[in-house]
GROMACS .gro file of C-alpha atoms in nm:
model
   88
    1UNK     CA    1  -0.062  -2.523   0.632
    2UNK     CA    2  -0.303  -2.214   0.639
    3UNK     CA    3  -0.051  -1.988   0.808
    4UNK     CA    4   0.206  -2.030   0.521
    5UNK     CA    5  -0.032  -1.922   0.255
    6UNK     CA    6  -0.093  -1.609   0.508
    7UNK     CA    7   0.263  -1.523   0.577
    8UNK     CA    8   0.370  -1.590   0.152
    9UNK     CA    9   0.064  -1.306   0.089
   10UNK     CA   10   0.232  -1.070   0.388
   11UNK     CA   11   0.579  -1.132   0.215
   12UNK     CA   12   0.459  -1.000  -0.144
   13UNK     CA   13   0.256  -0.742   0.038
   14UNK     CA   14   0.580  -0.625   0.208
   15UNK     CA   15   0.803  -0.699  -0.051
   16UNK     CA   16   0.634  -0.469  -0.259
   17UNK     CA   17   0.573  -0.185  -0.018
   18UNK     CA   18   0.937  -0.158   0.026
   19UNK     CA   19   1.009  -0.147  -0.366
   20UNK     CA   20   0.777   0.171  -0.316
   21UNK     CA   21   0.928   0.304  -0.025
   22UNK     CA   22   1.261   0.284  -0.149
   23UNK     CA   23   1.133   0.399  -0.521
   24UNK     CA   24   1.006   0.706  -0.239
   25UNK     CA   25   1.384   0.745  -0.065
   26UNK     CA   26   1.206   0.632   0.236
   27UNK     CA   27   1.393   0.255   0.263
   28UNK     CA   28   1.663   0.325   0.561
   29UNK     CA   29   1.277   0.468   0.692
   30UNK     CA   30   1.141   0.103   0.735
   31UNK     CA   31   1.421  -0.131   0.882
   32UNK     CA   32   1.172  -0.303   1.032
   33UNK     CA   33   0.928  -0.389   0.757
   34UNK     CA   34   0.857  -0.756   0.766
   35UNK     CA   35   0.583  -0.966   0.694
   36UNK     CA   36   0.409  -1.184   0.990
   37UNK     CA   37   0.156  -1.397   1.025
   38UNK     CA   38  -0.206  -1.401   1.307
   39UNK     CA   39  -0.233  -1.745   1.533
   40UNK     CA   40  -0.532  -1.785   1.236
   41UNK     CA   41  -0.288  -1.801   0.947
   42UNK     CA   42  -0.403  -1.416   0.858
   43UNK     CA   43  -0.113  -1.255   0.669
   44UNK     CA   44   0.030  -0.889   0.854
   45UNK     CA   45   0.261  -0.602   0.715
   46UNK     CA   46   0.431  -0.496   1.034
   47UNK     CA   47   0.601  -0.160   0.945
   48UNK     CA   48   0.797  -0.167   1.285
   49UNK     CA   49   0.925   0.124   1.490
   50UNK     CA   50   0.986   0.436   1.266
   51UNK     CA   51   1.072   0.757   1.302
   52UNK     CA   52   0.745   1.058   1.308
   53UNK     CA   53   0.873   1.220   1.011
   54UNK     CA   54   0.874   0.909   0.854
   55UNK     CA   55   0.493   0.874   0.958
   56UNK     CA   56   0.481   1.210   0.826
   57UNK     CA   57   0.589   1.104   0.486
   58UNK     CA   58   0.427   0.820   0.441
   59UNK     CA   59   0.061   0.977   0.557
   60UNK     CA   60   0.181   1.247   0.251
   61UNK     CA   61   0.248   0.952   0.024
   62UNK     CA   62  -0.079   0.811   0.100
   63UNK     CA   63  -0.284   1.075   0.026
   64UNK     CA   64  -0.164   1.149  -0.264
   65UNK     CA   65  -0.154   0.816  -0.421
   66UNK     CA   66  -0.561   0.830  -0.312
   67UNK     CA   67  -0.603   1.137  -0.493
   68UNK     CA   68  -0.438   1.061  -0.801
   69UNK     CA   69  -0.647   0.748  -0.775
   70UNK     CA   70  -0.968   0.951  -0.767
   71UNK     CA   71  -0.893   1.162  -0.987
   72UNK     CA   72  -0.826   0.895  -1.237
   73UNK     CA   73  -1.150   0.738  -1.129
   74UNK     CA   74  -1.325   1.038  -1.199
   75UNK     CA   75  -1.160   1.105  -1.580
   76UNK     CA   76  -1.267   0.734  -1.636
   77UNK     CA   77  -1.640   0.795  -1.492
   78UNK     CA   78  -1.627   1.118  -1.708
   79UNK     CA   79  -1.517   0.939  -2.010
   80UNK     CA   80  -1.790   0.653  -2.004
   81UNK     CA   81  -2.064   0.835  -2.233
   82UNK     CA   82  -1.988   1.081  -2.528
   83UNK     CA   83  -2.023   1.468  -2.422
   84UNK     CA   84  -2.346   1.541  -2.597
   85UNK     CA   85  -2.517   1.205  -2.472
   86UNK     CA   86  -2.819   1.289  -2.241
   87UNK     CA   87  -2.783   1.273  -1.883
   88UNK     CA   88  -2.926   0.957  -1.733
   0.00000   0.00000   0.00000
């Protein structure tokens, strides 16, 4: 059965967004964090009704994570050729 495969994904995708969110102090934020499933077996995180400040939070948490992520992309990019090697 497709849909099972798509709701298993949607429960480790969820599972592990509220490890995160409670790592955060954000858990009693999601209560209704679940994972679902399309009519075409397409896994969904549904975060449910929460709170603005909670949006707030998590919009914070999310662009952070994306910056630390570029700037670790960026440290790697610079680290990919000695200093003194020409410029390509």
């Amino acid at each position: 059965m497709p849909y099972v495969r798509g709701w298993a994904e949607a429960k480790r995708g969820a599972d592990a967004l509220a490890e995160q969110l409670h790592s955060a102090g954000l858990g009693t934020d999601f209560l209704g964090l679940r994972a679902d499933v399309t009519v075409f077996g397409d896994g969904l995180v549904c975060l449910g009704p929460i709170q603005p400040e909670a949006g707030k939070m998590l919009a914070r948490l999310l662009v952070m994570g994306l910056a630390m992520e570029m700037a670790e992309h960026a440290d790697h990019q610079g680290q990919s050729a000695p200093p003194d090697a020409p410029a390509a």
